[in-house]
Structures are given as C-alpha cells and as structure tokens.
Tab-separated table of C-alpha atoms and ligand atoms in Angstrom:
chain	number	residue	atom	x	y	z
A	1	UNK	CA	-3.310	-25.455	15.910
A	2	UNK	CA	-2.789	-22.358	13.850
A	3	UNK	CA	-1.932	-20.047	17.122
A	4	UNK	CA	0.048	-22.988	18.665
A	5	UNK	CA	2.144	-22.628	15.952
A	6	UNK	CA	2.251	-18.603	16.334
A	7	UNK	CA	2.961	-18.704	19.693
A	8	UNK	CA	5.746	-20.612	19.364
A	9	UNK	CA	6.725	-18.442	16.845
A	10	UNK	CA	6.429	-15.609	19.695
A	11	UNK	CA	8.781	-17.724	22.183
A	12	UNK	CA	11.200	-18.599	19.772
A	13	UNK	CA	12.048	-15.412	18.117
A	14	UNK	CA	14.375	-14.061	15.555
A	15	UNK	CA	16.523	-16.853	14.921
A	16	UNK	CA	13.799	-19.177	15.202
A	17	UNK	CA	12.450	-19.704	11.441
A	18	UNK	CA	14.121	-22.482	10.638
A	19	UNK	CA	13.628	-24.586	13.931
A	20	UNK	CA	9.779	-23.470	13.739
A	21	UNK	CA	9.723	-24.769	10.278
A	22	UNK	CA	11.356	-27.832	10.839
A	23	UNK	CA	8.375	-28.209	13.483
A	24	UNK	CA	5.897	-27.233	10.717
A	25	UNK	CA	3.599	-30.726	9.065
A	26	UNK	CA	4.516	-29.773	5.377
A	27	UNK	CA	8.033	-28.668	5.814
A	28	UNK	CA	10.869	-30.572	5.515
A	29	UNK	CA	13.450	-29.251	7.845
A	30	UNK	CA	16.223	-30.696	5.752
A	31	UNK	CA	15.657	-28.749	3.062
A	32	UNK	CA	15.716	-25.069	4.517
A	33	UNK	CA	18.745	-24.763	6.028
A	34	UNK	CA	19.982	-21.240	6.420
A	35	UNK	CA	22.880	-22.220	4.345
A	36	UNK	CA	20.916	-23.130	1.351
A	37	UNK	CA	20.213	-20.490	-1.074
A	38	UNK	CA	17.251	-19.500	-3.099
A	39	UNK	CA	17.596	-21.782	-5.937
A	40	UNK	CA	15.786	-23.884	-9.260
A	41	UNK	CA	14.688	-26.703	-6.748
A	42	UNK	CA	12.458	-23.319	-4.743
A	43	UNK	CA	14.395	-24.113	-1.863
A	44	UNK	CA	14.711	-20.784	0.040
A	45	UNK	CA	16.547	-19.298	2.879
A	46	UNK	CA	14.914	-18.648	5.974
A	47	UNK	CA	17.537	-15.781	7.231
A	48	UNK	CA	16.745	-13.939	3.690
A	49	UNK	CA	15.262	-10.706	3.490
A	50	UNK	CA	11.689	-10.383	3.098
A	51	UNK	CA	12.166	-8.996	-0.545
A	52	UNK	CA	14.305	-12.363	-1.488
A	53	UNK	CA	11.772	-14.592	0.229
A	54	UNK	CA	8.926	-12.952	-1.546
A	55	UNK	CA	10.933	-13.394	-5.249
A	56	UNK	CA	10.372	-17.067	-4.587
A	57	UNK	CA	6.181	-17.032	-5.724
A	58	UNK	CA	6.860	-13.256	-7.561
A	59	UNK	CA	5.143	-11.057	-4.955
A	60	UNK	CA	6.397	-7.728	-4.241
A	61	UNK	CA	6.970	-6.222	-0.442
A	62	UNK	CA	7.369	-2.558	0.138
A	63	UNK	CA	7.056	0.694	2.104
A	64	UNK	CA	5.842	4.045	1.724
A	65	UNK	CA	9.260	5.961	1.884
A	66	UNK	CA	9.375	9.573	3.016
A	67	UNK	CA	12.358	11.407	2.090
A	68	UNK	CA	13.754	10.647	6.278
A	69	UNK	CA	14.030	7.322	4.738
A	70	UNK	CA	16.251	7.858	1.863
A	71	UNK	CA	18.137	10.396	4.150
A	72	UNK	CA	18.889	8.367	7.033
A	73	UNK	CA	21.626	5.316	6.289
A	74	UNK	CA	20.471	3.194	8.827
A	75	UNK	CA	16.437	3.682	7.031
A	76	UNK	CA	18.007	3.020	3.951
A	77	UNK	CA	19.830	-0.080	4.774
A	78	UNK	CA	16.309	-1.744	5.712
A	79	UNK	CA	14.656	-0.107	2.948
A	80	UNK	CA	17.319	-0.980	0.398
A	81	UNK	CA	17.344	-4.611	1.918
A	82	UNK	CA	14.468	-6.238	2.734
A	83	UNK	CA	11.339	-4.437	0.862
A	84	UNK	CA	11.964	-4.117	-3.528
A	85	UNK	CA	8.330	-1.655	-4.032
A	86	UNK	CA	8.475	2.078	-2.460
A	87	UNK	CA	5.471	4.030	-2.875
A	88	UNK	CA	5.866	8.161	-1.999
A	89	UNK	CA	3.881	8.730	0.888
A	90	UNK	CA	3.954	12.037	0.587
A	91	UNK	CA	6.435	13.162	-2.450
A	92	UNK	CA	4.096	12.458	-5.895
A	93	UNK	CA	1.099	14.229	-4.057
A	94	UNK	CA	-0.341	17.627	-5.949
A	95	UNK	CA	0.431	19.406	-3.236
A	96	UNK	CA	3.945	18.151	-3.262
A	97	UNK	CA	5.046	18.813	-6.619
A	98	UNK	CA	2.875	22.063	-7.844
A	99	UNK	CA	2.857	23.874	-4.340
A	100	UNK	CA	2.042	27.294	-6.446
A	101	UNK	CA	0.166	27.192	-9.950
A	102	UNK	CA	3.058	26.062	-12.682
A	103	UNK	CA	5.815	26.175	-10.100
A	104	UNK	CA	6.508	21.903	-9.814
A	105	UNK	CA	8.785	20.608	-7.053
A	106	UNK	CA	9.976	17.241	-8.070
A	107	UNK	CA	12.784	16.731	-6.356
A	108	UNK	CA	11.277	14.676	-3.859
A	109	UNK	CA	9.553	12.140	-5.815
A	110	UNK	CA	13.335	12.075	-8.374
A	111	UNK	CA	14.849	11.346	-5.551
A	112	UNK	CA	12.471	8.182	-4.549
A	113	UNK	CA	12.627	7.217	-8.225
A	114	UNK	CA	16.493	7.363	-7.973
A	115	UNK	CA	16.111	5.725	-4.683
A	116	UNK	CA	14.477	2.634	-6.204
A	117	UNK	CA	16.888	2.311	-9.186
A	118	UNK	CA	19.547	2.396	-6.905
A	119	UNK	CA	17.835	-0.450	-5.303
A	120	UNK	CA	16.433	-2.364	-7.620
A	121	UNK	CA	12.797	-1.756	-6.177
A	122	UNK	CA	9.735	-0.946	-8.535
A	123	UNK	CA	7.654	2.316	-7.493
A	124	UNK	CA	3.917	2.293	-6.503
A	125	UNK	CA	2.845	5.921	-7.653
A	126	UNK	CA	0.715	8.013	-4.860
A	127	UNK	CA	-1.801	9.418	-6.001
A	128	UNK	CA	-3.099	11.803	-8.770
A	129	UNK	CA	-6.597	11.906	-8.321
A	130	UNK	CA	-7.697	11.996	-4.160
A	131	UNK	CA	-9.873	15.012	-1.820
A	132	UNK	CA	-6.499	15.488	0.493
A	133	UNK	CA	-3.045	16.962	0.321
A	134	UNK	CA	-4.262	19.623	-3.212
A	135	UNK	CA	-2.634	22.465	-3.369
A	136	UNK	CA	-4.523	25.626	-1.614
A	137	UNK	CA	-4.021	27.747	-5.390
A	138	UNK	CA	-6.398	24.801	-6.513
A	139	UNK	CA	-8.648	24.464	-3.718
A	140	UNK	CA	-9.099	28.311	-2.953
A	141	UNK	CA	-9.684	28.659	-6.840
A	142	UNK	CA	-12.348	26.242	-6.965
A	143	UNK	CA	-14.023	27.738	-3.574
A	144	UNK	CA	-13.784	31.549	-4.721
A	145	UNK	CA	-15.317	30.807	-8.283
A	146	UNK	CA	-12.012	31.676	-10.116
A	147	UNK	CA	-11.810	27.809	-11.116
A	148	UNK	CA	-15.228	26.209	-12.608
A	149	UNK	CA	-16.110	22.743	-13.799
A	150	UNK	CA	-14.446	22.632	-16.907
A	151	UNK	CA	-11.420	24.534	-16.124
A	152	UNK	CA	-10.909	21.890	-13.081
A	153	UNK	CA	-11.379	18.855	-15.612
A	154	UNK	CA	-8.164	21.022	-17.243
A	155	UNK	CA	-6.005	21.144	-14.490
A	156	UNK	CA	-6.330	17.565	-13.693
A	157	UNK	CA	-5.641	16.274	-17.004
A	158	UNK	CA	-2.986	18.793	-17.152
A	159	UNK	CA	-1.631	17.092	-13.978
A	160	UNK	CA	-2.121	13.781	-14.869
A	161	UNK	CA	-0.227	14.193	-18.288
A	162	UNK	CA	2.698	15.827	-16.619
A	163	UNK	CA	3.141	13.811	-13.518
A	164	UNK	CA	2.223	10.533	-15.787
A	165	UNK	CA	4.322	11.333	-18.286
A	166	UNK	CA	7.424	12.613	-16.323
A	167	UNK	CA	7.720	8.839	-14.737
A	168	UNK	CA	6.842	7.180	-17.997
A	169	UNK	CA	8.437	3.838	-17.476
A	170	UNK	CA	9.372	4.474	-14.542
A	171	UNK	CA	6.219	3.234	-12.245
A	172	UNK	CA	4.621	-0.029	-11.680
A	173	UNK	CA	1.510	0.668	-10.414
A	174	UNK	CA	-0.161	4.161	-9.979
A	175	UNK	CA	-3.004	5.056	-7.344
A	176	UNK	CA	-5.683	6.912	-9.663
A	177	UNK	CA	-7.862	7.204	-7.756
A	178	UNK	CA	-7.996	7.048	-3.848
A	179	UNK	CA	-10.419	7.038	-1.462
A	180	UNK	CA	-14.007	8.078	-2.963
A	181	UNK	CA	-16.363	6.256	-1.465
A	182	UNK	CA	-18.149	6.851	2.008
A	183	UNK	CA	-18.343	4.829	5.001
A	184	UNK	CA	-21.959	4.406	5.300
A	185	UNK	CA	-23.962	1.218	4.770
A	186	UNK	CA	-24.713	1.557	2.004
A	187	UNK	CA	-21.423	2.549	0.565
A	188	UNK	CA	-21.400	4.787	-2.514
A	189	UNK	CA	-19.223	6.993	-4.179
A	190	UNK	CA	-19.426	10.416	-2.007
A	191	UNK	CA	-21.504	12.778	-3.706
A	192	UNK	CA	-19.204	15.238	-1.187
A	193	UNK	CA	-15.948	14.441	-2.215
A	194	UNK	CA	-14.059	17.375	-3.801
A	195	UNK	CA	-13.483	15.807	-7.243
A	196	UNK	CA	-17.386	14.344	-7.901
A	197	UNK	CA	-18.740	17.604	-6.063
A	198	UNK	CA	-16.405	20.318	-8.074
A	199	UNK	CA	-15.818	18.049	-11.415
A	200	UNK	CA	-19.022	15.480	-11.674
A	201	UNK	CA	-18.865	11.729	-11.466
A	202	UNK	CA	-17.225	11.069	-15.044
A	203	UNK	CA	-14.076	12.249	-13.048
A	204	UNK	CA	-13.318	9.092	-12.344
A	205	UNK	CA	-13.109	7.307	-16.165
A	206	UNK	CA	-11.374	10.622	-17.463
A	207	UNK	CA	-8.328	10.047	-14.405
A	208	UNK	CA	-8.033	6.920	-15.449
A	209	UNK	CA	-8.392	7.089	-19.505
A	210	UNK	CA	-5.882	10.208	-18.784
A	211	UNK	CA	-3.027	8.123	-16.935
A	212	UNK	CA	-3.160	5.860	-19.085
A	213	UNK	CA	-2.792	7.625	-22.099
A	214	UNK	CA	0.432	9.282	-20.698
A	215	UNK	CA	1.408	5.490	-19.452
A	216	UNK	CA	-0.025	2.844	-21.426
A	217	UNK	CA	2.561	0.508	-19.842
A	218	UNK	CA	1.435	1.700	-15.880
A	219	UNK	CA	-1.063	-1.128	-13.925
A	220	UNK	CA	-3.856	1.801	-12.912
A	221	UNK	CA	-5.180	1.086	-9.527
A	222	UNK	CA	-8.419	2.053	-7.520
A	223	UNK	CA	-7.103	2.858	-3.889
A	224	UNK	CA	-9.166	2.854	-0.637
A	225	UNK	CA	-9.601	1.810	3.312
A	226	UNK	CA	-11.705	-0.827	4.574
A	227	UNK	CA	-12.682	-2.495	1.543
A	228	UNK	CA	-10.959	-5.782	2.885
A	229	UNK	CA	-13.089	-7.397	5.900
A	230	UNK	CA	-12.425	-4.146	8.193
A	231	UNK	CA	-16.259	-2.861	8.187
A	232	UNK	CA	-18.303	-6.088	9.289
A	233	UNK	CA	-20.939	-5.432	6.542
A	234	UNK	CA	-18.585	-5.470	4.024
A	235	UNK	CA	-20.747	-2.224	2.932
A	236	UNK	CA	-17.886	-0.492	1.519
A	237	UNK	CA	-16.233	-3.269	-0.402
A	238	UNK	CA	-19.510	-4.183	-2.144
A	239	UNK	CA	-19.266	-0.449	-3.273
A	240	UNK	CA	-15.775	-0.642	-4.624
A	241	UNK	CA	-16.856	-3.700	-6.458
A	242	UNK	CA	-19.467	-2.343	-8.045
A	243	UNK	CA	-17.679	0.902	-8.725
A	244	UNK	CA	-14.421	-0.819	-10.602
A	245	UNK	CA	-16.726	-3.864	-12.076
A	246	UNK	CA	-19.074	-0.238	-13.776
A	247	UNK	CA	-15.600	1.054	-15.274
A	248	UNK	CA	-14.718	-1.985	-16.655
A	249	UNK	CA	-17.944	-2.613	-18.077
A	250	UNK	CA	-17.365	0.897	-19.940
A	251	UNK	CA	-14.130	-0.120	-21.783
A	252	UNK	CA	-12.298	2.248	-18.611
A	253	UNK	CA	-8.359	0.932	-18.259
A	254	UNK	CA	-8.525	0.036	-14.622
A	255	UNK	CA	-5.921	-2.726	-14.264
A	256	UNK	CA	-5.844	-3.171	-10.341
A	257	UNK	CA	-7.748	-2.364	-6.741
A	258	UNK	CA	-5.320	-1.606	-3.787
A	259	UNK	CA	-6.805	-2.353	-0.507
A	260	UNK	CA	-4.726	-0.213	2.181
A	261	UNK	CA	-4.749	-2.483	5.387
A	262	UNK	CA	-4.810	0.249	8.300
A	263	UNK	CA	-5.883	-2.168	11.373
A	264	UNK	CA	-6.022	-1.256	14.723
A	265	UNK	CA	-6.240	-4.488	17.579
A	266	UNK	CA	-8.885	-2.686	18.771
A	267	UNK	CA	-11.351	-3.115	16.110
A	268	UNK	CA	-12.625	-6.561	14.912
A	269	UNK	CA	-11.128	-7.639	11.627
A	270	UNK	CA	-11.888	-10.304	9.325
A	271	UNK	CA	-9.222	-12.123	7.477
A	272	UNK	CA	-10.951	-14.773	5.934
A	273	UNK	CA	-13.016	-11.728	4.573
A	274	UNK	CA	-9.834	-9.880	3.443
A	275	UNK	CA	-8.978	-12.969	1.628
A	276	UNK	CA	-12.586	-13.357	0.009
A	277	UNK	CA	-12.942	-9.514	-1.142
A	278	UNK	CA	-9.886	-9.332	-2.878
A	279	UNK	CA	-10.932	-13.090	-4.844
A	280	UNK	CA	-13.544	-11.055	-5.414
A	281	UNK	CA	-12.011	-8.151	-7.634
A	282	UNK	CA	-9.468	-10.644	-8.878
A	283	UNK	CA	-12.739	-12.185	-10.321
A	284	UNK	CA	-13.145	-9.310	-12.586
A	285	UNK	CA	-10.132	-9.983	-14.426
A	286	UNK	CA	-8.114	-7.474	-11.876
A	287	UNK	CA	-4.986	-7.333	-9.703
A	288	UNK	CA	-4.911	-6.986	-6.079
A	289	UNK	CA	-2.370	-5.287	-3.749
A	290	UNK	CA	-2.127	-4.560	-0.174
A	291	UNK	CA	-1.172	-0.925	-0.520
A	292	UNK	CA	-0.972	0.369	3.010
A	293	UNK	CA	-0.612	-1.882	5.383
A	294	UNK	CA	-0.104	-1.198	9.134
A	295	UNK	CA	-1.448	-2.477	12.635
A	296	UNK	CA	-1.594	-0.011	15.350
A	297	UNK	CA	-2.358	-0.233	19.197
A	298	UNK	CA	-2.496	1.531	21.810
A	299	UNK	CA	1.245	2.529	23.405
A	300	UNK	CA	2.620	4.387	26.547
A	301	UNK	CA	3.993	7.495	24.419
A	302	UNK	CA	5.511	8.670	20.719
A	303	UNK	CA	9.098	8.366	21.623
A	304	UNK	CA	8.778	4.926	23.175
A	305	UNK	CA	5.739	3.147	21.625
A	306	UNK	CA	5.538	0.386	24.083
A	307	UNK	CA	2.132	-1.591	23.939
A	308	UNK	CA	0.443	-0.704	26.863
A	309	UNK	CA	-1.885	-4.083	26.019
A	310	UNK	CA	0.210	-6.757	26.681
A	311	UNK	CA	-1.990	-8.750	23.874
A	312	UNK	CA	-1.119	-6.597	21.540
A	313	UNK	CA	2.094	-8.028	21.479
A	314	UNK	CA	0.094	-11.587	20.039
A	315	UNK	CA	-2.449	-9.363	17.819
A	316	UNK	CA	0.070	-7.241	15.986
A	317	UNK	CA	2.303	-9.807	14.335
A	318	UNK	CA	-1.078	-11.795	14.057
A	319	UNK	CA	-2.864	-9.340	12.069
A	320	UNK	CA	0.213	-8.713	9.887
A	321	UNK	CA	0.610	-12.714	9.050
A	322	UNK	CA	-2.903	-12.950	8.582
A	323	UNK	CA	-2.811	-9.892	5.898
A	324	UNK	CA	0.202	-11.677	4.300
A	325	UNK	CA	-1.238	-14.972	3.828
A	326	UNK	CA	-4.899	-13.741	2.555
A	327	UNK	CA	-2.107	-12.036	-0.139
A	328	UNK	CA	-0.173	-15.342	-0.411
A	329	UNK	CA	-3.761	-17.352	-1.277
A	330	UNK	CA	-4.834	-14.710	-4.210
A	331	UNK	CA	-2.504	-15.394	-7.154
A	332	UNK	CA	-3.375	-12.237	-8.806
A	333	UNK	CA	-1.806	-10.233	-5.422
A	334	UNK	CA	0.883	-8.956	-6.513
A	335	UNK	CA	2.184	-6.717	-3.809
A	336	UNK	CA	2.220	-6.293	-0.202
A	337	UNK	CA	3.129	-3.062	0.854
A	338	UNK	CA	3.357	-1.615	3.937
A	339	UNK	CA	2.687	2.570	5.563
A	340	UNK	CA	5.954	2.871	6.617
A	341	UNK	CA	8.348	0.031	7.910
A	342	UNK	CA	9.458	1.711	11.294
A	343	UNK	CA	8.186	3.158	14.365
A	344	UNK	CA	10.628	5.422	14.637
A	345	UNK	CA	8.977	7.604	11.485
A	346	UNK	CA	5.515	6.251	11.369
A	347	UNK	CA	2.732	8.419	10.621
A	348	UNK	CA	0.299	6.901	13.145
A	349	UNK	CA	1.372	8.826	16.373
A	350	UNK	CA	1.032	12.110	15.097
A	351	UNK	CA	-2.728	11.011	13.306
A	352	UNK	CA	-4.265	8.641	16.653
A	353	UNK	CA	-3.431	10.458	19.438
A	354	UNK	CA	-2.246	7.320	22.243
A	355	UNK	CA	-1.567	5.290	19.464
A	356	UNK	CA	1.415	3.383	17.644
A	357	UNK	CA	3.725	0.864	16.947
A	358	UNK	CA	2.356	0.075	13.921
A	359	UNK	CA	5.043	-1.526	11.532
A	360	UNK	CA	7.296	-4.241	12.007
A	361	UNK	CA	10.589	-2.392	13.036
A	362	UNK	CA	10.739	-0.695	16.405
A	363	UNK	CA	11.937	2.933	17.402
A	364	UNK	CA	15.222	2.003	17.515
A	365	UNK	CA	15.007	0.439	13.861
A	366	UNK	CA	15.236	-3.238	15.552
A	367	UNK	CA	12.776	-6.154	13.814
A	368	UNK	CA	10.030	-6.789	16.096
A	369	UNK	CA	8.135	-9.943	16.253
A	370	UNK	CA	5.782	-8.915	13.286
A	371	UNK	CA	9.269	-9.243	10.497
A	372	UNK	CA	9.891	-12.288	11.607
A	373	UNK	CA	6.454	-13.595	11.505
A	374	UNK	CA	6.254	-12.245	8.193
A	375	UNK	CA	9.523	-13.811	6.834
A	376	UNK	CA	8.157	-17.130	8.705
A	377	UNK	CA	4.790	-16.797	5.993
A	378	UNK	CA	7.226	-16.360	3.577
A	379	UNK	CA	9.723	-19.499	4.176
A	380	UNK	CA	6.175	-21.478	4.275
A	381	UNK	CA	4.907	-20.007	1.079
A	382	UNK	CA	8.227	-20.021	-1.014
A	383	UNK	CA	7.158	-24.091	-0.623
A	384	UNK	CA	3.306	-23.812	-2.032
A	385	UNK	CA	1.729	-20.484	-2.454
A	386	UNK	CA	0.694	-19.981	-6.121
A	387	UNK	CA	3.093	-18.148	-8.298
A	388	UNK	CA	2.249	-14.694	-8.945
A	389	UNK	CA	1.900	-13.666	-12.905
A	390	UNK	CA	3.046	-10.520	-14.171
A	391	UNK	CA	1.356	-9.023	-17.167
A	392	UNK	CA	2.773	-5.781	-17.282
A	393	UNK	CA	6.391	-4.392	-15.914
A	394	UNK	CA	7.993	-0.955	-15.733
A	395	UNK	CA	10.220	-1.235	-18.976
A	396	UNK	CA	13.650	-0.903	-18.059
B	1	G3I	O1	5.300	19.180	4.804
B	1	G3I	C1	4.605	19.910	5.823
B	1	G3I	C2	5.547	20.733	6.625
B	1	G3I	O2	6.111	21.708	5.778
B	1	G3I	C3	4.782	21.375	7.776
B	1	G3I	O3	5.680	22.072	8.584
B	1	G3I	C4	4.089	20.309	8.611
B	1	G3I	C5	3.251	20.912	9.731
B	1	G3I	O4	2.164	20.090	10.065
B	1	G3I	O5	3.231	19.599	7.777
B	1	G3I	C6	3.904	18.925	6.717
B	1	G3I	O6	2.962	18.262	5.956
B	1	G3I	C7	2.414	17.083	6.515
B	1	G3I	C8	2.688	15.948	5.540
B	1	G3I	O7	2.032	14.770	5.973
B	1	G3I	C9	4.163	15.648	5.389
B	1	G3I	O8	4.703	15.244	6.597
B	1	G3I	C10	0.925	17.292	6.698
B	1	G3I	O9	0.693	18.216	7.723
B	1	G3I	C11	0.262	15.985	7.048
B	1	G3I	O10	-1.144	16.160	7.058
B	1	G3I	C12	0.634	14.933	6.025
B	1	G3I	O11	0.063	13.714	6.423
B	1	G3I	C13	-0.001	12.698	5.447
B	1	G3I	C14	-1.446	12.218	5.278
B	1	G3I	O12	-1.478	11.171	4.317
B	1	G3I	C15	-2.377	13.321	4.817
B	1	G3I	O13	-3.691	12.845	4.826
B	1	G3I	C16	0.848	11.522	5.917
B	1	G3I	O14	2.208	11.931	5.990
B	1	G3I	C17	0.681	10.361	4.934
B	1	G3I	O15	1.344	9.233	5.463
B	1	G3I	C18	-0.791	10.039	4.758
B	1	G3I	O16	-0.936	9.011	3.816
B	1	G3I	C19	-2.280	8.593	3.540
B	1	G3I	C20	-2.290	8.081	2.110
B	1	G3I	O17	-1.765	9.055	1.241
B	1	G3I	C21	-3.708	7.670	1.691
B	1	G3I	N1	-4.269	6.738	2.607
B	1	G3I	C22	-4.217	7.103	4.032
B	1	G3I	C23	-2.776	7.449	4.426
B	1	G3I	C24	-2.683	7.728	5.895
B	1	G3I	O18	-3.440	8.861	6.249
C-alpha cells in the first residue's frame, strides 16, 4: 500500500503533491490547496519550501554548507529557501580555523554564521572534539613527544573555550564529540582513536563540561555513523547508548545524539530500526537529530551522476522518506539535516570512487524525485506528526 502510494508519487512528479494527497486515506484534498497558506487551522501548502512545511510540527531541515554554497547565487537561493539549519562541513573544523598554532582563520565559519542570519536559519556547530581534519602542528606535536597528555587536555579546552565562546549565542546545537566508537560487534569506544589514545577516556566528559561552560545556552550533541539501523546488529548503537546513558548518569551536560544517515542502496538498511534507536536515546531524556543525511548509489561518472541502477531511482527517494518519517514519529527529533543538498558539490564522488547522486538536487541544481518526496512527508505530517518541543534556542 505504502509503495503504491510512492510509486505514484514517482509517476506523478513535481507538481504532483497535492493530487497525490488528495488520493491519500487521511487527507482531505479540500483543504491543501496550493493556494492556501500555512495558517492557525495547520493547513499547509503543498508547493512550500521544505523549511515552511517543516515549521508546521517545529522540525528543522538543513544542509552542511561549504563556502561554494554561500558563494554561488543559484546554491544560495536553495539554501536560503528551502532548508532554515546549516551546519559547516568543513569551516568550524580545528584544522580550519587554527591551521598554525595561535594563528585562527575564522572567516569561513563568520561567513556561515552571517550566512544563516541573513537567512533566518539556526547553525549546527561541526565539530570540536573528532580523530580527523586536526591541524598537523597538533598532530605532529603529539607524535614527536613535544605535546604530552596534559598539555593536549590544554589545547583542547583552549579550543573549546575559544571556538565555544566566539559563537556564544550564536549556535543551536554543537557536535562535541564525533565519531568514537568502532565498528566491531561489540561496539566500544576505540581505545585507538586519537583523543582516548593521546588524552585518556575522561576526554569525553571534559569536551563536553568544557562547551558547555563557554555555552550554557548550546544543545551539546554526541555525533556518529551507523548508530540508526545501518549495522544489522545494531552493535554500534547499543554502544552509543550506553556511552551517552554513562555521561548522563555522571551529571555530564549531554543534551542530544545526532545520528548522521550516510546510506548507500547497496547496503541493507533498517528504518523501522532507525525509528526505534533514536526512541531509544530520546528515552534518556535526550534529543535526536538526523545530522548527515545522504543516500548514495552507484552512477555513470562525477560530472553526470546518472544512476547506473535503474532501481535506484525507487530506493533513493525511498530511503530519504523513510529517514524523514522515522524523524517525523520521534517528537524529541528536532532536526533533519542533510550532507550537502546538491550533486553538483557533494562530497560523495570524490570519497566512493563510482559513486553519487546522493542528495535531493541534481548536478544542474534541479529537485530530483527525493525533494519532492520529502515535501510530500511533509504536507502529510503538517496534518498529524507530533509537535516538536524546544527547550533551548540560540538567544537572539
Ligand atoms: O581545503 C583543502 C584544499 O586546500 C586542498 O587543496 C584539497 C586537496 O585535497 O583538500 C582540501 O581539503 C579537503 C576538505 O574536505 C575541504 O574540501 C580535504 O582534503 C578532505 O579530506 C575534506 O573532506 C571532508 C571530510 O569530512 C574529511 O573527513 C569533507 O569535505 C566533509 O564533507 C567530511 O565530513 C564528514 C563529517 O565532518 C563527519 N562525518 C562524516 C562526513 C563525511 O566524511
């Protein structure tokens, strides 16, 4: 019934939201007119952009934005339209803003910042406390001997206190911590990672207790991959649980657990699992975001991106709907963000060599069938998915 209903979606196509939901059991076509505006009654527009259809039940959509994105109009124009959350994907990284020792570089993550105010978007901040993208002064120092435990434990808190504290106010939710847990069954936190290895396991509470002392107003987040139904044992999620549920249980401000959403239609996938796991967090008292969210396949080349599956053309939209509504069920979701919102800049060719078209705008910047499937969920859950609550908001 479900993929009749997709399918038709598939056939019908851009224009199609309205007719599809006048098809729909619970709709009532009268009521979603594309002339009818958001309004007190929750009726909603079905041409609106995603951003506007998500305001309806207080969820957030966004993008990582790389600085092409600002720069180009025609990125701007979707990114200043239809998403309201950037998060850096590059531009608040260590390596980014302290390239040499004291020297800082902000100008990319201002001009994100700026780019949000401008706007009206909220900023996810990328990361402070993760193995990748350090800068090589900090790295070589800790490798040569020049940099020992407690003098690292320094430079981070130094790090987070100035990064923190330059975007005081300014940032809704901030990655602490991303990615330190393994992919083995068990899962645990890697013994090998550069932080736990060079600084000791209490690195973790300290990032945390840090950004929150230079941001008391910031929702801290745990960050990782495959913690939502991607890993069939859910090994890795159990891990994450038991990892935030152990800070908690120490007094540790962790407010939130992003779950990035990199799929590929060639690997199995369980949304009713993605849906579960992050019911599951939200049972500790914590928010949930999908923080990274992308679906990639197999294509014919870079430039092009053309699917050389012909199901992938079903599976990608599919997977992104079915992220999107395991969101739309979890009240305590309160963003859906995406890795990048067009082909034509996407990070996945040049990482998966043969693969792409992993967002919902092609090449050429044009919607593809995964936005409109998306703003379809949305029409649908403007009329019934729970309202998402807001404890804590950049101040303005
Ligand atoms: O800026 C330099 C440029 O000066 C140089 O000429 C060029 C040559 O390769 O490299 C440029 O840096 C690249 C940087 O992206 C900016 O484009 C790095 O090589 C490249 O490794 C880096 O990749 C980033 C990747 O994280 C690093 O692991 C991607 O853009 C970024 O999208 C990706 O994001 C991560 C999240 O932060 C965490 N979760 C996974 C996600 C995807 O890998």
């Amino acid at each position: 019934m479900d993929m009749r209903r997709r399918s038709l979606f598939a056939a019908a196509g851009a224009a199609s939201a309205a007719a599809v939901l006048g098809g729909a059991a619970t709709a009532n076509a009268s009521t979603l007119s594309a002339a009818q505006p958001a309004g007190p009654a929750g009726l909603v527009n079905p041409n609106a952009p995603l951003r506007d259809l998500a305001a309806a039940i207080g969820l957030r959509i966004g993008s990582a934005i790389i600085p092409q994105d600002i720069n180009t109009p025609s990125f701007a124009a979707i990114a200043g339209t239809q998403l309201d959350v950037y998060t850096p994907g590059n531009e608040m990284k260590w390596q980014v803003v302290e390239p040499t020792q004291g020297v800082f570089d902000w100008s990319g993550a201002d001009n994100l910042v700026a780019f949000a105010k401008q706007n009206d978007a909220l900023v996810r901040g990328h990361t402070l406390c993760w193995h990748n993208q350090l800068p090589t002064w900090l790295t070589t120092g800790v490798s040569n001997g020049t940099i020992n435990k407690t003098q690292l434990l320094d430079l981070l808190q130094q790090h987070i206190f100035t990064e923190v504290g330059r975007y005081k106010g300014k940032i809704w939710q901030w990655d602490v911590c991303n990615e330190f847990l393994t992919d083995s069954n068990p899962s645990q936190v890697n013994p090998n990672d550069f932080w736990i290895a060079n600084a000791g396991p209490e690195v973790i509470s300290l990032a945390f207790q840090w950004a929150h002392e230079a941001d008391p107003h910031a929702l801290l987040f745990y960050n990782d991959y495959n913690i939502g139904g991607e890993d069939g044992s859910n090994a890795k999620h159990n891990a994450a649980f038991a990892l935030v549920q152990g800070l908690l249980n120490d007094g540790i401000p962790v407010h939130g657990v992003g779950n990035q959403g990199h799929l590929d239609t060639q690997f199995g996938w369980s949304p009713q699992r993605l849906r579960q796991d992050l019911q599951h967090f939200a049972s500790l008292g914590l928010k949930v975001a999908l923080t990274e969210v992308d679906v990639r396949t197999f294509v014919d080349g870079p430039t092009t991106q053309v699917p050389t599956n012909s199901l992938a053309q079903f599976a990608h939209p599919f997977e992104f709907t079915e992220m999107l509504k395991s969101v739309l069920q979890v009240p305590e979701a309160i963003s859906f963000t995406m890795w990048g919102f067009t082909d034509a800049d996407s990070w996945i060719p040049g990482f998966f060599k043969g693969e792409g078209y992993g967002t919902p705008w092609d090449v050429n910047q044009n919607p593809k069938q995964a936005f409109f499937s998306l703003q379809s969920e949305l029409v649908l859950a403007a009329k019934g998915a729970p309202r998402r609550v807001h404890t804590r908001m950049p101040r303005p």
